[in-house]
Short mmCIF file of N, CA and C and ligand atoms in Angstrom, two decimals:
data_model
loop_
_atom_site.label_atom_id
_atom_site.label_comp_id
_atom_site.label_asym_id
_atom_site.label_seq_id
_atom_site.Cartn_x
_atom_site.Cartn_y
_atom_site.Cartn_z
N UNK A 4 4.91 -40.39 -2.65
CA UNK A 4 4.00 -41.12 -3.52
C UNK A 4 3.36 -40.17 -4.54
N UNK A 5 3.31 -40.57 -5.77
CA UNK A 5 2.47 -39.85 -6.74
C UNK A 5 1.68 -40.88 -7.54
N UNK A 6 0.60 -40.44 -8.12
CA UNK A 6 -0.31 -41.35 -8.82
C UNK A 6 -0.77 -40.67 -10.11
N UNK A 7 -0.91 -41.45 -11.17
CA UNK A 7 -1.53 -40.95 -12.40
C UNK A 7 -2.70 -41.88 -12.73
N UNK A 8 -3.85 -41.29 -13.03
CA UNK A 8 -5.05 -42.08 -13.31
C UNK A 8 -5.55 -41.78 -14.71
N UNK A 9 -6.25 -42.76 -15.32
CA UNK A 9 -6.79 -42.60 -16.66
C UNK A 9 -8.28 -42.86 -16.69
N UNK A 10 -8.99 -42.07 -17.48
CA UNK A 10 -10.43 -42.26 -17.67
C UNK A 10 -10.65 -42.54 -19.15
N UNK A 11 -11.37 -43.61 -19.47
CA UNK A 11 -11.59 -43.98 -20.87
C UNK A 11 -12.41 -42.93 -21.61
N UNK A 12 -12.24 -42.89 -22.91
CA UNK A 12 -13.06 -42.02 -23.76
C UNK A 12 -14.50 -42.53 -23.78
N UNK A 13 -15.43 -41.63 -24.07
CA UNK A 13 -16.83 -42.02 -24.29
C UNK A 13 -17.12 -41.73 -25.77
N UNK A 14 -18.31 -42.10 -26.25
CA UNK A 14 -18.62 -41.79 -27.66
C UNK A 14 -18.56 -40.28 -27.95
N UNK A 15 -18.73 -39.44 -26.93
CA UNK A 15 -18.79 -38.00 -27.19
C UNK A 15 -17.65 -37.19 -26.55
N UNK A 16 -16.78 -37.84 -25.77
CA UNK A 16 -15.70 -37.08 -25.12
C UNK A 16 -14.44 -37.93 -25.05
N UNK A 17 -13.30 -37.26 -25.15
CA UNK A 17 -12.02 -37.95 -25.16
C UNK A 17 -11.63 -38.50 -23.80
N UNK A 18 -10.59 -39.34 -23.81
CA UNK A 18 -10.07 -39.90 -22.56
C UNK A 18 -9.43 -38.79 -21.73
N UNK A 19 -9.34 -39.03 -20.42
CA UNK A 19 -8.76 -38.05 -19.50
C UNK A 19 -7.55 -38.66 -18.79
N UNK A 20 -6.62 -37.79 -18.44
CA UNK A 20 -5.51 -38.17 -17.58
C UNK A 20 -5.55 -37.29 -16.34
N UNK A 21 -5.41 -37.91 -15.17
CA UNK A 21 -5.28 -37.16 -13.91
C UNK A 21 -3.85 -37.35 -13.46
N UNK A 22 -3.10 -36.26 -13.40
CA UNK A 22 -1.70 -36.36 -12.98
C UNK A 22 -1.37 -35.26 -11.99
N UNK A 23 -0.35 -35.46 -11.13
CA UNK A 23 0.02 -34.40 -10.19
C UNK A 23 0.40 -33.12 -10.95
N UNK A 24 0.18 -31.98 -10.31
CA UNK A 24 0.55 -30.70 -10.90
C UNK A 24 2.07 -30.58 -10.97
N UNK A 25 2.56 -29.74 -11.90
CA UNK A 25 4.00 -29.50 -11.94
C UNK A 25 4.28 -28.04 -12.30
N UNK A 26 5.56 -27.67 -12.25
CA UNK A 26 5.96 -26.27 -12.43
C UNK A 26 5.55 -25.72 -13.80
N UNK A 27 5.32 -26.59 -14.76
CA UNK A 27 4.91 -26.15 -16.10
C UNK A 27 3.46 -25.68 -16.16
N UNK A 28 2.73 -25.78 -15.06
CA UNK A 28 1.30 -25.43 -15.07
C UNK A 28 1.03 -23.98 -14.65
N UNK A 29 2.08 -23.21 -14.37
CA UNK A 29 1.89 -21.84 -13.86
C UNK A 29 1.03 -20.99 -14.80
N UNK A 30 1.41 -20.95 -16.06
CA UNK A 30 0.70 -20.08 -17.02
C UNK A 30 -0.78 -20.49 -17.15
N UNK A 31 -1.01 -21.79 -17.22
CA UNK A 31 -2.39 -22.28 -17.36
C UNK A 31 -3.22 -21.88 -16.15
N UNK A 32 -2.65 -21.97 -14.97
CA UNK A 32 -3.40 -21.62 -13.75
C UNK A 32 -3.78 -20.14 -13.73
N UNK A 33 -2.83 -19.29 -14.11
CA UNK A 33 -3.11 -17.84 -14.12
C UNK A 33 -4.28 -17.55 -15.07
N UNK A 34 -4.26 -18.17 -16.23
CA UNK A 34 -5.31 -17.96 -17.22
C UNK A 34 -6.65 -18.50 -16.72
N UNK A 35 -6.64 -19.70 -16.20
CA UNK A 35 -7.89 -20.35 -15.75
C UNK A 35 -8.55 -19.55 -14.63
N UNK A 36 -7.74 -19.02 -13.71
CA UNK A 36 -8.31 -18.31 -12.55
C UNK A 36 -8.80 -16.90 -12.88
N UNK A 37 -8.74 -16.51 -14.16
CA UNK A 37 -9.35 -15.22 -14.55
C UNK A 37 -10.87 -15.36 -14.64
N UNK A 38 -11.36 -16.58 -14.69
CA UNK A 38 -12.79 -16.85 -14.89
C UNK A 38 -13.62 -16.48 -13.66
N UNK A 39 -14.59 -15.58 -13.81
CA UNK A 39 -15.40 -15.15 -12.66
C UNK A 39 -16.19 -16.29 -12.00
N UNK A 40 -16.67 -17.25 -12.79
CA UNK A 40 -17.45 -18.35 -12.20
C UNK A 40 -16.55 -19.20 -11.29
N UNK A 41 -15.33 -19.42 -11.73
CA UNK A 41 -14.40 -20.20 -10.90
C UNK A 41 -14.12 -19.45 -9.60
N UNK A 42 -13.93 -18.15 -9.72
CA UNK A 42 -13.63 -17.35 -8.52
C UNK A 42 -14.83 -17.27 -7.58
N UNK A 43 -16.02 -17.32 -8.16
CA UNK A 43 -17.23 -17.23 -7.32
C UNK A 43 -17.37 -18.47 -6.42
N UNK A 44 -17.06 -19.64 -6.98
CA UNK A 44 -17.37 -20.88 -6.26
C UNK A 44 -16.18 -21.52 -5.58
N UNK A 45 -15.00 -20.90 -5.65
CA UNK A 45 -13.83 -21.47 -4.98
C UNK A 45 -13.24 -20.41 -4.04
N UNK A 46 -12.45 -20.88 -3.06
CA UNK A 46 -11.95 -19.94 -2.05
C UNK A 46 -10.48 -19.58 -2.24
N UNK A 47 -9.69 -20.47 -2.81
CA UNK A 47 -8.25 -20.23 -2.96
C UNK A 47 -7.99 -19.72 -4.38
N UNK A 48 -7.66 -18.45 -4.56
CA UNK A 48 -7.53 -17.89 -5.90
C UNK A 48 -6.09 -17.64 -6.31
N UNK A 49 -5.82 -17.78 -7.61
CA UNK A 49 -4.51 -17.47 -8.18
C UNK A 49 -4.64 -16.15 -8.93
N UNK A 50 -3.77 -15.18 -8.59
CA UNK A 50 -3.86 -13.86 -9.22
C UNK A 50 -2.79 -13.65 -10.29
N UNK A 51 -1.63 -14.29 -10.12
CA UNK A 51 -0.50 -14.06 -11.03
C UNK A 51 0.48 -15.23 -10.91
N UNK A 52 1.62 -15.11 -11.58
CA UNK A 52 2.58 -16.23 -11.61
C UNK A 52 3.09 -16.57 -10.20
N UNK A 53 3.32 -15.53 -9.40
CA UNK A 53 3.77 -15.78 -8.02
C UNK A 53 2.72 -16.57 -7.25
N UNK A 54 1.48 -16.16 -7.43
CA UNK A 54 0.36 -16.83 -6.76
C UNK A 54 0.23 -18.28 -7.24
N UNK A 55 0.47 -18.49 -8.53
CA UNK A 55 0.36 -19.85 -9.07
C UNK A 55 1.45 -20.74 -8.45
N UNK A 56 2.65 -20.18 -8.26
CA UNK A 56 3.74 -20.97 -7.66
C UNK A 56 3.39 -21.33 -6.22
N UNK A 57 2.81 -20.37 -5.51
CA UNK A 57 2.38 -20.61 -4.13
C UNK A 57 1.30 -21.71 -4.11
N UNK A 58 0.35 -21.63 -5.04
CA UNK A 58 -0.73 -22.63 -5.14
C UNK A 58 -0.14 -24.01 -5.44
N UNK A 59 0.81 -24.04 -6.38
CA UNK A 59 1.44 -25.33 -6.74
C UNK A 59 2.21 -25.91 -5.56
N UNK A 60 2.80 -25.02 -4.78
CA UNK A 60 3.54 -25.47 -3.59
C UNK A 60 2.61 -26.16 -2.59
N UNK A 61 1.41 -25.61 -2.43
CA UNK A 61 0.43 -26.23 -1.53
C UNK A 61 0.08 -27.64 -2.02
N UNK A 62 -0.10 -27.76 -3.34
CA UNK A 62 -0.47 -29.08 -3.88
C UNK A 62 0.69 -30.07 -3.67
N UNK A 63 1.92 -29.59 -3.89
CA UNK A 63 3.08 -30.47 -3.75
C UNK A 63 3.23 -30.94 -2.30
N UNK A 64 3.05 -30.01 -1.36
CA UNK A 64 3.14 -30.38 0.06
C UNK A 64 2.06 -31.38 0.43
N UNK A 65 0.90 -31.24 -0.21
CA UNK A 65 -0.20 -32.17 0.06
C UNK A 65 0.17 -33.61 -0.26
N UNK A 66 0.93 -33.78 -1.36
CA UNK A 66 1.38 -35.14 -1.71
C UNK A 66 2.39 -35.65 -0.69
N UNK A 67 3.24 -34.76 -0.20
CA UNK A 67 4.25 -35.19 0.79
C UNK A 67 3.61 -35.62 2.10
N UNK A 68 2.61 -34.86 2.55
CA UNK A 68 1.98 -35.18 3.84
C UNK A 68 0.88 -36.23 3.68
N UNK A 69 0.41 -36.43 2.45
CA UNK A 69 -0.69 -37.36 2.22
C UNK A 69 -2.04 -36.75 2.57
N UNK A 70 -2.05 -35.45 2.87
CA UNK A 70 -3.30 -34.82 3.29
C UNK A 70 -4.10 -34.23 2.13
N UNK A 71 -3.44 -34.04 0.99
CA UNK A 71 -4.15 -33.48 -0.17
C UNK A 71 -3.52 -34.08 -1.42
N UNK A 72 -4.25 -34.99 -2.07
CA UNK A 72 -3.76 -35.58 -3.32
C UNK A 72 -4.44 -34.82 -4.45
N UNK A 73 -3.67 -33.95 -5.08
CA UNK A 73 -4.24 -32.98 -6.02
C UNK A 73 -3.78 -33.28 -7.45
N UNK A 74 -4.73 -33.29 -8.36
CA UNK A 74 -4.46 -33.68 -9.75
C UNK A 74 -4.85 -32.57 -10.73
N UNK A 75 -4.04 -32.43 -11.78
CA UNK A 75 -4.46 -31.68 -12.96
C UNK A 75 -5.17 -32.69 -13.85
N UNK A 76 -6.29 -32.27 -14.46
CA UNK A 76 -7.02 -33.15 -15.37
C UNK A 76 -6.76 -32.67 -16.80
N UNK A 77 -6.33 -33.59 -17.66
CA UNK A 77 -6.04 -33.24 -19.05
C UNK A 77 -6.90 -34.07 -19.99
N UNK A 78 -7.34 -33.46 -21.08
CA UNK A 78 -8.12 -34.19 -22.08
C UNK A 78 -7.18 -34.62 -23.20
N UNK A 79 -7.29 -35.90 -23.60
CA UNK A 79 -6.47 -36.40 -24.70
C UNK A 79 -6.67 -35.55 -25.95
N UNK A 80 -5.60 -35.27 -26.63
CA UNK A 80 -5.62 -34.56 -27.92
C UNK A 80 -6.08 -33.11 -27.82
N UNK A 81 -6.25 -32.58 -26.62
CA UNK A 81 -6.60 -31.15 -26.48
C UNK A 81 -5.54 -30.48 -25.61
N UNK A 82 -5.13 -29.28 -26.01
CA UNK A 82 -4.06 -28.62 -25.26
C UNK A 82 -4.57 -28.03 -23.94
N UNK A 83 -3.67 -27.81 -23.01
CA UNK A 83 -4.01 -27.09 -21.78
C UNK A 83 -4.55 -27.99 -20.69
N UNK A 84 -4.77 -27.36 -19.54
CA UNK A 84 -5.32 -28.05 -18.37
C UNK A 84 -6.83 -27.91 -18.41
N UNK A 85 -7.55 -29.04 -18.30
CA UNK A 85 -9.01 -29.00 -18.34
C UNK A 85 -9.61 -28.84 -16.95
N UNK A 86 -8.93 -29.35 -15.92
CA UNK A 86 -9.57 -29.28 -14.61
C UNK A 86 -8.65 -29.62 -13.45
N UNK A 87 -9.26 -29.54 -12.29
CA UNK A 87 -8.58 -29.81 -11.01
C UNK A 87 -9.43 -30.77 -10.20
N UNK A 88 -8.79 -31.73 -9.58
CA UNK A 88 -9.51 -32.72 -8.77
C UNK A 88 -8.62 -33.00 -7.57
N UNK A 89 -9.17 -32.95 -6.36
CA UNK A 89 -8.33 -33.19 -5.18
C UNK A 89 -9.06 -34.03 -4.16
N UNK A 90 -8.29 -34.92 -3.55
CA UNK A 90 -8.76 -35.76 -2.45
C UNK A 90 -8.11 -35.22 -1.19
N UNK A 91 -8.93 -34.73 -0.27
CA UNK A 91 -8.40 -34.14 0.96
C UNK A 91 -8.56 -35.12 2.11
N UNK A 92 -7.43 -35.43 2.74
CA UNK A 92 -7.46 -36.38 3.87
C UNK A 92 -6.81 -35.72 5.08
N UNK A 93 -7.58 -35.00 5.89
CA UNK A 93 -7.01 -34.35 7.07
C UNK A 93 -6.28 -35.36 7.94
N UNK A 94 -6.83 -36.59 8.04
CA UNK A 94 -6.13 -37.68 8.71
C UNK A 94 -5.81 -38.73 7.64
N UNK A 95 -4.55 -38.76 7.15
CA UNK A 95 -4.21 -39.65 6.04
C UNK A 95 -4.44 -41.12 6.33
N UNK A 96 -4.59 -41.50 7.60
CA UNK A 96 -4.88 -42.90 7.92
C UNK A 96 -6.36 -43.13 8.25
N UNK A 97 -7.14 -42.05 8.25
CA UNK A 97 -8.56 -42.15 8.62
C UNK A 97 -9.41 -42.73 7.50
N UNK A 98 -10.68 -43.07 7.80
CA UNK A 98 -11.55 -43.73 6.83
C UNK A 98 -12.31 -42.77 5.89
N UNK A 99 -12.17 -41.44 6.12
CA UNK A 99 -12.98 -40.50 5.35
C UNK A 99 -12.10 -39.48 4.62
N UNK A 100 -12.61 -38.97 3.51
CA UNK A 100 -11.90 -37.93 2.76
C UNK A 100 -12.91 -37.03 2.08
N UNK A 101 -12.48 -35.82 1.74
CA UNK A 101 -13.33 -34.88 1.03
C UNK A 101 -12.81 -34.67 -0.38
N UNK A 102 -13.72 -34.33 -1.28
CA UNK A 102 -13.33 -34.09 -2.67
C UNK A 102 -13.55 -32.63 -3.04
N UNK A 103 -12.67 -32.10 -3.87
CA UNK A 103 -12.82 -30.74 -4.39
C UNK A 103 -12.48 -30.76 -5.87
N UNK A 104 -13.10 -29.86 -6.64
CA UNK A 104 -12.86 -29.88 -8.08
C UNK A 104 -13.29 -28.58 -8.75
N UNK A 105 -12.72 -28.35 -9.90
CA UNK A 105 -13.25 -27.37 -10.83
C UNK A 105 -12.88 -27.80 -12.25
N UNK A 106 -13.61 -27.25 -13.22
CA UNK A 106 -13.27 -27.46 -14.63
C UNK A 106 -13.01 -26.08 -15.23
N UNK A 107 -11.94 -25.96 -15.99
CA UNK A 107 -11.62 -24.68 -16.65
C UNK A 107 -12.78 -24.30 -17.57
N UNK A 108 -13.04 -23.00 -17.68
CA UNK A 108 -14.19 -22.53 -18.46
C UNK A 108 -14.22 -23.13 -19.87
N UNK A 109 -13.04 -23.26 -20.49
CA UNK A 109 -13.00 -23.74 -21.89
C UNK A 109 -13.35 -25.22 -22.02
N UNK A 110 -13.37 -25.95 -20.90
CA UNK A 110 -13.60 -27.41 -20.97
C UNK A 110 -14.93 -27.83 -20.37
N UNK A 111 -15.77 -26.88 -19.97
CA UNK A 111 -17.02 -27.24 -19.29
C UNK A 111 -18.06 -27.83 -20.25
N UNK A 112 -18.98 -28.59 -19.67
CA UNK A 112 -20.09 -29.14 -20.44
C UNK A 112 -19.75 -30.42 -21.19
N UNK A 113 -18.55 -30.99 -20.93
CA UNK A 113 -18.16 -32.24 -21.61
C UNK A 113 -18.03 -33.39 -20.62
N UNK A 114 -18.52 -33.19 -19.41
CA UNK A 114 -18.44 -34.27 -18.43
C UNK A 114 -17.06 -34.50 -17.85
N UNK A 115 -16.19 -33.51 -17.95
CA UNK A 115 -14.83 -33.68 -17.42
C UNK A 115 -14.88 -33.91 -15.91
N UNK A 116 -15.59 -33.04 -15.17
CA UNK A 116 -15.58 -33.15 -13.71
C UNK A 116 -16.23 -34.45 -13.21
N UNK A 117 -17.43 -34.83 -13.67
CA UNK A 117 -18.01 -36.06 -13.14
C UNK A 117 -17.20 -37.31 -13.48
N UNK A 118 -16.61 -37.35 -14.68
CA UNK A 118 -15.84 -38.54 -15.06
C UNK A 118 -14.56 -38.62 -14.24
N UNK A 119 -13.89 -37.48 -14.04
CA UNK A 119 -12.66 -37.48 -13.24
C UNK A 119 -12.98 -37.77 -11.77
N UNK A 120 -14.11 -37.23 -11.29
CA UNK A 120 -14.50 -37.45 -9.90
C UNK A 120 -14.82 -38.92 -9.66
N UNK A 121 -15.52 -39.53 -10.60
CA UNK A 121 -15.86 -40.95 -10.46
C UNK A 121 -14.58 -41.79 -10.43
N UNK A 122 -13.66 -41.48 -11.31
CA UNK A 122 -12.40 -42.23 -11.40
C UNK A 122 -11.60 -42.11 -10.10
N UNK A 123 -11.45 -40.88 -9.60
CA UNK A 123 -10.66 -40.68 -8.37
C UNK A 123 -11.36 -41.34 -7.18
N UNK A 124 -12.69 -41.29 -7.17
CA UNK A 124 -13.44 -41.89 -6.06
C UNK A 124 -13.26 -43.40 -6.04
N UNK A 125 -13.36 -44.02 -7.20
CA UNK A 125 -13.18 -45.48 -7.26
C UNK A 125 -11.77 -45.84 -6.81
N UNK A 126 -10.79 -45.08 -7.28
CA UNK A 126 -9.40 -45.35 -6.87
C UNK A 126 -9.26 -45.20 -5.35
N UNK A 127 -9.83 -44.14 -4.79
CA UNK A 127 -9.68 -43.88 -3.35
C UNK A 127 -10.37 -44.97 -2.52
N UNK A 128 -11.54 -45.42 -2.98
CA UNK A 128 -12.31 -46.40 -2.19
C UNK A 128 -11.77 -47.82 -2.36
N UNK A 129 -11.08 -48.08 -3.46
CA UNK A 129 -10.61 -49.45 -3.66
C UNK A 129 -9.15 -49.64 -3.28
N UNK A 130 -8.36 -48.59 -3.38
CA UNK A 130 -6.93 -48.77 -3.06
C UNK A 130 -6.47 -47.94 -1.87
N UNK A 131 -7.25 -46.98 -1.47
CA UNK A 131 -6.77 -46.05 -0.45
C UNK A 131 -7.22 -46.36 0.97
N UNK A 132 -7.93 -47.46 1.19
CA UNK A 132 -8.39 -47.80 2.53
C UNK A 132 -9.49 -46.89 3.04
N UNK A 133 -10.15 -46.17 2.16
CA UNK A 133 -11.20 -45.25 2.59
C UNK A 133 -12.56 -45.93 2.60
N UNK A 134 -13.43 -45.54 3.54
CA UNK A 134 -14.77 -46.13 3.63
C UNK A 134 -15.82 -45.19 3.05
N UNK A 135 -15.62 -43.89 3.25
CA UNK A 135 -16.58 -42.98 2.61
C UNK A 135 -15.95 -41.64 2.22
N UNK A 136 -16.56 -41.06 1.19
CA UNK A 136 -16.08 -39.80 0.61
C UNK A 136 -17.19 -38.76 0.71
N UNK A 137 -16.78 -37.54 0.97
CA UNK A 137 -17.77 -36.46 1.09
C UNK A 137 -17.42 -35.33 0.12
N UNK A 138 -18.43 -34.63 -0.31
CA UNK A 138 -18.17 -33.36 -1.00
C UNK A 138 -19.25 -32.37 -0.62
N UNK A 139 -18.83 -31.12 -0.51
CA UNK A 139 -19.74 -30.05 -0.07
C UNK A 139 -19.77 -28.98 -1.15
N UNK A 140 -20.99 -28.53 -1.49
CA UNK A 140 -21.08 -27.41 -2.42
C UNK A 140 -22.15 -26.44 -1.96
N UNK A 141 -22.02 -25.21 -2.38
CA UNK A 141 -23.03 -24.19 -2.09
C UNK A 141 -24.36 -24.65 -2.71
N UNK A 142 -25.44 -24.45 -1.97
CA UNK A 142 -26.75 -24.92 -2.45
C UNK A 142 -27.13 -24.27 -3.78
N UNK A 143 -26.59 -23.08 -4.04
CA UNK A 143 -26.94 -22.38 -5.29
C UNK A 143 -26.10 -22.86 -6.48
N UNK A 144 -25.13 -23.71 -6.22
CA UNK A 144 -24.24 -24.16 -7.30
C UNK A 144 -24.82 -25.42 -7.96
N UNK A 145 -25.79 -25.19 -8.85
CA UNK A 145 -26.50 -26.31 -9.48
C UNK A 145 -25.58 -27.20 -10.30
N UNK A 146 -24.60 -26.59 -10.99
CA UNK A 146 -23.71 -27.39 -11.84
C UNK A 146 -22.89 -28.36 -10.98
N UNK A 147 -22.46 -27.91 -9.81
CA UNK A 147 -21.68 -28.79 -8.94
C UNK A 147 -22.57 -29.91 -8.39
N UNK A 148 -23.83 -29.59 -8.11
CA UNK A 148 -24.77 -30.60 -7.62
C UNK A 148 -24.96 -31.67 -8.70
N UNK A 149 -25.01 -31.26 -9.97
CA UNK A 149 -25.15 -32.22 -11.07
C UNK A 149 -23.91 -33.12 -11.14
N UNK A 150 -22.74 -32.52 -10.95
CA UNK A 150 -21.50 -33.31 -10.98
C UNK A 150 -21.55 -34.39 -9.91
N UNK A 151 -21.95 -33.99 -8.70
CA UNK A 151 -22.01 -34.94 -7.58
C UNK A 151 -22.94 -36.11 -7.93
N UNK A 152 -24.11 -35.79 -8.45
CA UNK A 152 -25.08 -36.83 -8.79
C UNK A 152 -24.55 -37.77 -9.86
N UNK A 153 -23.92 -37.21 -10.89
CA UNK A 153 -23.42 -38.06 -11.98
C UNK A 153 -22.31 -38.98 -11.52
N UNK A 154 -21.58 -38.58 -10.47
CA UNK A 154 -20.47 -39.40 -9.96
C UNK A 154 -20.91 -40.24 -8.75
N UNK A 155 -22.22 -40.47 -8.62
CA UNK A 155 -22.77 -41.38 -7.59
C UNK A 155 -22.58 -40.87 -6.16
N UNK A 156 -22.52 -39.56 -5.98
CA UNK A 156 -22.51 -38.99 -4.62
C UNK A 156 -23.95 -38.59 -4.31
N UNK A 157 -24.59 -39.30 -3.36
CA UNK A 157 -25.98 -38.96 -3.05
C UNK A 157 -26.00 -37.78 -2.08
N UNK A 158 -27.06 -36.98 -2.19
CA UNK A 158 -27.21 -35.87 -1.25
C UNK A 158 -27.51 -36.45 0.12
N UNK A 159 -26.66 -36.17 1.11
CA UNK A 159 -26.80 -36.76 2.44
C UNK A 159 -27.62 -35.86 3.35
N UNK A 160 -27.19 -34.61 3.49
CA UNK A 160 -28.00 -33.65 4.23
C UNK A 160 -27.54 -32.22 3.93
N UNK A 161 -28.35 -31.27 4.39
CA UNK A 161 -28.02 -29.85 4.22
C UNK A 161 -27.39 -29.34 5.51
N UNK A 162 -26.26 -28.67 5.39
CA UNK A 162 -25.54 -28.18 6.57
C UNK A 162 -26.20 -26.90 7.09
N UNK A 163 -25.89 -26.51 8.33
CA UNK A 163 -26.53 -25.31 8.92
C UNK A 163 -26.37 -24.05 8.07
N UNK A 164 -25.26 -23.94 7.32
CA UNK A 164 -25.08 -22.74 6.49
C UNK A 164 -25.79 -22.86 5.14
N UNK A 165 -26.52 -23.97 4.94
CA UNK A 165 -27.28 -24.14 3.71
C UNK A 165 -26.55 -24.95 2.64
N UNK A 166 -25.25 -25.23 2.83
CA UNK A 166 -24.50 -26.01 1.84
C UNK A 166 -25.01 -27.45 1.81
N UNK A 167 -24.79 -28.10 0.67
CA UNK A 167 -25.20 -29.51 0.52
C UNK A 167 -24.01 -30.42 0.76
N UNK A 168 -24.21 -31.43 1.58
CA UNK A 168 -23.17 -32.44 1.77
C UNK A 168 -23.60 -33.72 1.05
N UNK A 169 -22.77 -34.14 0.10
CA UNK A 169 -23.02 -35.39 -0.64
C UNK A 169 -22.03 -36.45 -0.15
N UNK A 170 -22.45 -37.70 -0.27
CA UNK A 170 -21.59 -38.78 0.21
C UNK A 170 -21.58 -39.96 -0.77
N UNK A 171 -20.42 -40.59 -0.86
CA UNK A 171 -20.30 -41.85 -1.62
C UNK A 171 -19.56 -42.83 -0.75
N UNK A 172 -20.10 -44.06 -0.63
CA UNK A 172 -19.51 -45.03 0.30
C UNK A 172 -18.91 -46.21 -0.42
N UNK A 173 -18.02 -46.91 0.30
CA UNK A 173 -17.41 -48.13 -0.21
C UNK A 173 -18.48 -49.19 -0.34
N UNK A 174 -18.51 -49.90 -1.46
CA UNK A 174 -19.45 -51.03 -1.55
C UNK A 174 -18.88 -52.09 -2.46
C1 COA B 273 -19.27 -27.35 -11.59
C2 COA B 273 -18.24 -27.70 -12.64
C3 COA B 273 -17.05 -28.38 -11.93
C4 COA B 273 -18.86 -28.69 -13.66
O1 COA B 273 -17.81 -29.23 -14.45
P1 COA B 273 -18.05 -29.85 -15.93
O2 COA B 273 -16.82 -30.57 -16.27
O3 COA B 273 -18.52 -28.79 -16.84
O4 COA B 273 -19.25 -30.88 -15.65
P2 COA B 273 -20.44 -31.33 -16.67
O5 COA B 273 -19.98 -31.28 -18.08
O6 COA B 273 -20.94 -32.61 -16.15
O7 COA B 273 -21.55 -30.22 -16.47
C5 COA B 273 -22.22 -30.11 -15.21
C6 COA B 273 -23.33 -29.10 -15.33
O8 COA B 273 -22.78 -27.83 -15.68
C7 COA B 273 -23.71 -27.11 -16.53
N1 COA B 273 -23.04 -26.81 -17.81
C8 COA B 273 -23.07 -27.50 -18.97
N2 COA B 273 -22.33 -26.89 -19.91
C9 COA B 273 -21.79 -25.79 -19.31
C10 COA B 273 -20.92 -24.75 -19.76
N3 COA B 273 -20.45 -24.73 -21.00
N4 COA B 273 -20.57 -23.79 -18.86
C11 COA B 273 -21.01 -23.82 -17.60
N5 COA B 273 -21.84 -24.78 -17.12
C12 COA B 273 -22.24 -25.75 -17.97
C13 COA B 273 -24.91 -28.02 -16.72
O9 COA B 273 -25.86 -27.70 -15.72
C14 COA B 273 -24.32 -29.39 -16.45
O10 COA B 273 -25.28 -30.31 -15.98
P3 COA B 273 -26.07 -31.23 -17.07
O11 COA B 273 -25.01 -32.03 -17.78
O12 COA B 273 -26.98 -32.03 -16.24
O13 COA B 273 -26.74 -30.30 -18.02
C15 COA B 273 -17.76 -26.44 -13.42
O14 COA B 273 -18.90 -25.78 -13.92
C16 COA B 273 -16.95 -25.48 -12.58
O15 COA B 273 -15.75 -25.68 -12.41
N6 COA B 273 -17.57 -24.42 -12.03
C17 COA B 273 -16.86 -23.41 -11.25
C18 COA B 273 -16.14 -23.96 -10.00
C19 COA B 273 -17.05 -24.85 -9.18
O16 COA B 273 -18.24 -24.61 -9.06
N7 COA B 273 -16.45 -25.87 -8.56
C20 COA B 273 -17.17 -26.75 -7.64
C21 COA B 273 -17.17 -26.16 -6.26
S1 COA B 273 -18.08 -27.20 -5.13
#
């Protein structure tokens, strides 16, 4: 199974496409992962073309197992990859899933992450049989907390390590 999703343009930002990653994304990934902010807040890093292929392989396997539905986010009329959005389902038949995301440094501040997150969440809750979605971010990551809020993920509680767990439910 693969899925492509679309997000409408707003008065200030272009439309978005969420599509599965492909082999043509190697160069973009290597460039994007040079960003120190991205490396600070994420755990799986790409160092070079070999690393990018390994990373892409993980995303591809995720689609096969149904445990990780991972999308490249693209902005209409702008070149390159703007972001990453993934729905993680450790139990592909279970009622819950986790969300992960980043926006490439060159595309930040235009609402790419919250708009793509909202779109993927609506799709997951309406077509994927999911009842609730979770996302976790470091308490010091204010930008990620803003993304969660804009995409209707309410702060649920603080975990023992200090991270924030946000939740969005089916309604
Ligand atoms: C967090 C992140 C995904 C936000 O993505 P985005 O597409 O820029 O989202 P937004 O445009 O809605 O901006 C969110 C917040 O980022 C901050 N921001 C705005 N412009 C920015 C810029 N040019 N550069 C960095 N941060 C910016 C603001 O605090 C903004 O909140 P506000 O709109 O209330 O002012 C992105 O900064 C990122 O990828 N960071 C590194 C990786 C990361 O933290 N991933 C999440 C792990 S849980």
